[in-house]
mmCIF file of C-alpha atoms in Angstrom:
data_model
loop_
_atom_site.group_PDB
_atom_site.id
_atom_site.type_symbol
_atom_site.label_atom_id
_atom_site.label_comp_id
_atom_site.label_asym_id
_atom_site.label_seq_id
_atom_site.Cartn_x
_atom_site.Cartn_y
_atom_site.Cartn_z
ATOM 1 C CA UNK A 1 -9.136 -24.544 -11.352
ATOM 2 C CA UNK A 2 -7.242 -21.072 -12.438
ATOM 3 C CA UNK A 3 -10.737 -19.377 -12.377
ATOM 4 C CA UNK A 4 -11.039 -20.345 -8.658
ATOM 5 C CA UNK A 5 -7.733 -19.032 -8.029
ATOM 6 C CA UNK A 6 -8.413 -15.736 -9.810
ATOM 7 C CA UNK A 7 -11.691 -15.490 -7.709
ATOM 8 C CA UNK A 8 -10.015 -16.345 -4.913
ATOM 9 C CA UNK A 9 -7.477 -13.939 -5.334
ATOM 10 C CA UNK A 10 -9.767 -11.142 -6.279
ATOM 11 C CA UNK A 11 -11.712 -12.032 -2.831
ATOM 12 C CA UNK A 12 -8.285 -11.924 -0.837
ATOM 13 C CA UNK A 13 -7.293 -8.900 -2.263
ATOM 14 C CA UNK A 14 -11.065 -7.199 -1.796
ATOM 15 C CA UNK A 15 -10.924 -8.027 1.850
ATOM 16 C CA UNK A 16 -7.567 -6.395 2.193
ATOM 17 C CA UNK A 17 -8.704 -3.076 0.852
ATOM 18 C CA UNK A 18 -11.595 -3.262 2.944
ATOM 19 C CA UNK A 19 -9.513 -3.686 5.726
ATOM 20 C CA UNK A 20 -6.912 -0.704 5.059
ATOM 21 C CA UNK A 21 -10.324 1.464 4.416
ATOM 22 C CA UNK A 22 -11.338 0.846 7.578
ATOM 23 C CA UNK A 23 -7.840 1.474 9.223
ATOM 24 C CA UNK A 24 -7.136 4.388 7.496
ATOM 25 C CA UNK A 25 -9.152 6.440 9.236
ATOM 26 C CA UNK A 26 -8.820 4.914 12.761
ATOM 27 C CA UNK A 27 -5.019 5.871 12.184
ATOM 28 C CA UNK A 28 -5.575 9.463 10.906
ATOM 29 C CA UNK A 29 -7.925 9.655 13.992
ATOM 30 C CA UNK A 30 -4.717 8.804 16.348
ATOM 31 C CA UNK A 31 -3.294 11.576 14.354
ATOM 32 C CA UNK A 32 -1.105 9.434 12.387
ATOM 33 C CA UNK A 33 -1.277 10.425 8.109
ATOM 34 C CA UNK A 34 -1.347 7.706 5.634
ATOM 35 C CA UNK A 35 2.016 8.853 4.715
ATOM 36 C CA UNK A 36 2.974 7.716 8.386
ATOM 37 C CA UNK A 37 1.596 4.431 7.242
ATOM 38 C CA UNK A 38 3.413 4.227 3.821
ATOM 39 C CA UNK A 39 6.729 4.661 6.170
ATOM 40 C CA UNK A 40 5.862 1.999 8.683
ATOM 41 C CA UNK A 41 4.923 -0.324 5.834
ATOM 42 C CA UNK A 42 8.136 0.700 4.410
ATOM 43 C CA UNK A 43 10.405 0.010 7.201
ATOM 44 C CA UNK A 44 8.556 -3.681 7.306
ATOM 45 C CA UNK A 45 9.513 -4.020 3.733
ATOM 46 C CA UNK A 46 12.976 -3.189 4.202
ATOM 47 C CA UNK A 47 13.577 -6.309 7.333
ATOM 48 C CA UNK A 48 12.071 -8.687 4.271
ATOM 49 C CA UNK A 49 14.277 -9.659 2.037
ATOM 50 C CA UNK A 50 11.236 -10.312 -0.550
ATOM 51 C CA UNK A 51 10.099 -6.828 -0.099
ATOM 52 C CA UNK A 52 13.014 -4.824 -0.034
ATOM 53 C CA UNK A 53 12.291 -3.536 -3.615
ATOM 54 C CA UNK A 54 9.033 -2.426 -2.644
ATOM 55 C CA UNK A 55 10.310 -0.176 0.064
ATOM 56 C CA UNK A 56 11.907 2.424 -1.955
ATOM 57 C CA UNK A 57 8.672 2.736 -3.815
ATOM 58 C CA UNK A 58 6.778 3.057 -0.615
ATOM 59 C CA UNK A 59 9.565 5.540 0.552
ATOM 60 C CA UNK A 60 8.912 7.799 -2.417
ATOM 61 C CA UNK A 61 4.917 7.106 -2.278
ATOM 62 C CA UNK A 62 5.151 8.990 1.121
ATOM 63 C CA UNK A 63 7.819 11.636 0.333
ATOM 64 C CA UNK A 64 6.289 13.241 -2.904
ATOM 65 C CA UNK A 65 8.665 15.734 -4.529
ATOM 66 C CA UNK A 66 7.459 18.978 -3.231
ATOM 67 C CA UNK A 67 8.285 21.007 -6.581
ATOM 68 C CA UNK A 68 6.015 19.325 -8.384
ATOM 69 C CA UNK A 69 2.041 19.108 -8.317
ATOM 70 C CA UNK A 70 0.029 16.272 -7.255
ATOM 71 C CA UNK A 71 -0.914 13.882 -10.127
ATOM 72 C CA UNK A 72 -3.098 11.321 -9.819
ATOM 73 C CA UNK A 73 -2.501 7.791 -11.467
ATOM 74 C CA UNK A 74 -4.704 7.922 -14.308
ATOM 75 C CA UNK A 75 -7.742 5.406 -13.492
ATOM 76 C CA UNK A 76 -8.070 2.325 -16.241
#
């Protein structure tokens, strides 16, 4: 049964990327940035008590420090 949850899962979460690579670009065409998103999703985060945590990373995600250079996440 856990291997049909993990597949399940890995489906759900699949689906959802697919679906923010798709929106993505609608939204930049609107002339909103993803960093526009990141603050939206944010300010969701922050009226959900579950997610509240989440929204200072999201925060930061979308303000990077502007004295230092982009890095990117190393890929595993």
């Amino acid at each position: 049964m856990n291997e049909i949850s993990n597949k399940l899962k890995d489906y759900r979460i699949h689906a959802l990327a697919s679906f923010v690579g798709e929106m993505v670009p609608l939204m930049e065409a609107e002339g909103f940035s993803f960093s526009d998103f990141l603050l939206a999703l944010s300010n969701w985060a922050e009226s959900h008590p579950q997610w509240e945590k989440s929204a200072f990373y999201l925060e930061q995600a979308a303000n990077p420090p502007k004295d230092q250079p982009d890095q990117k996440p190393e890929v595993q």
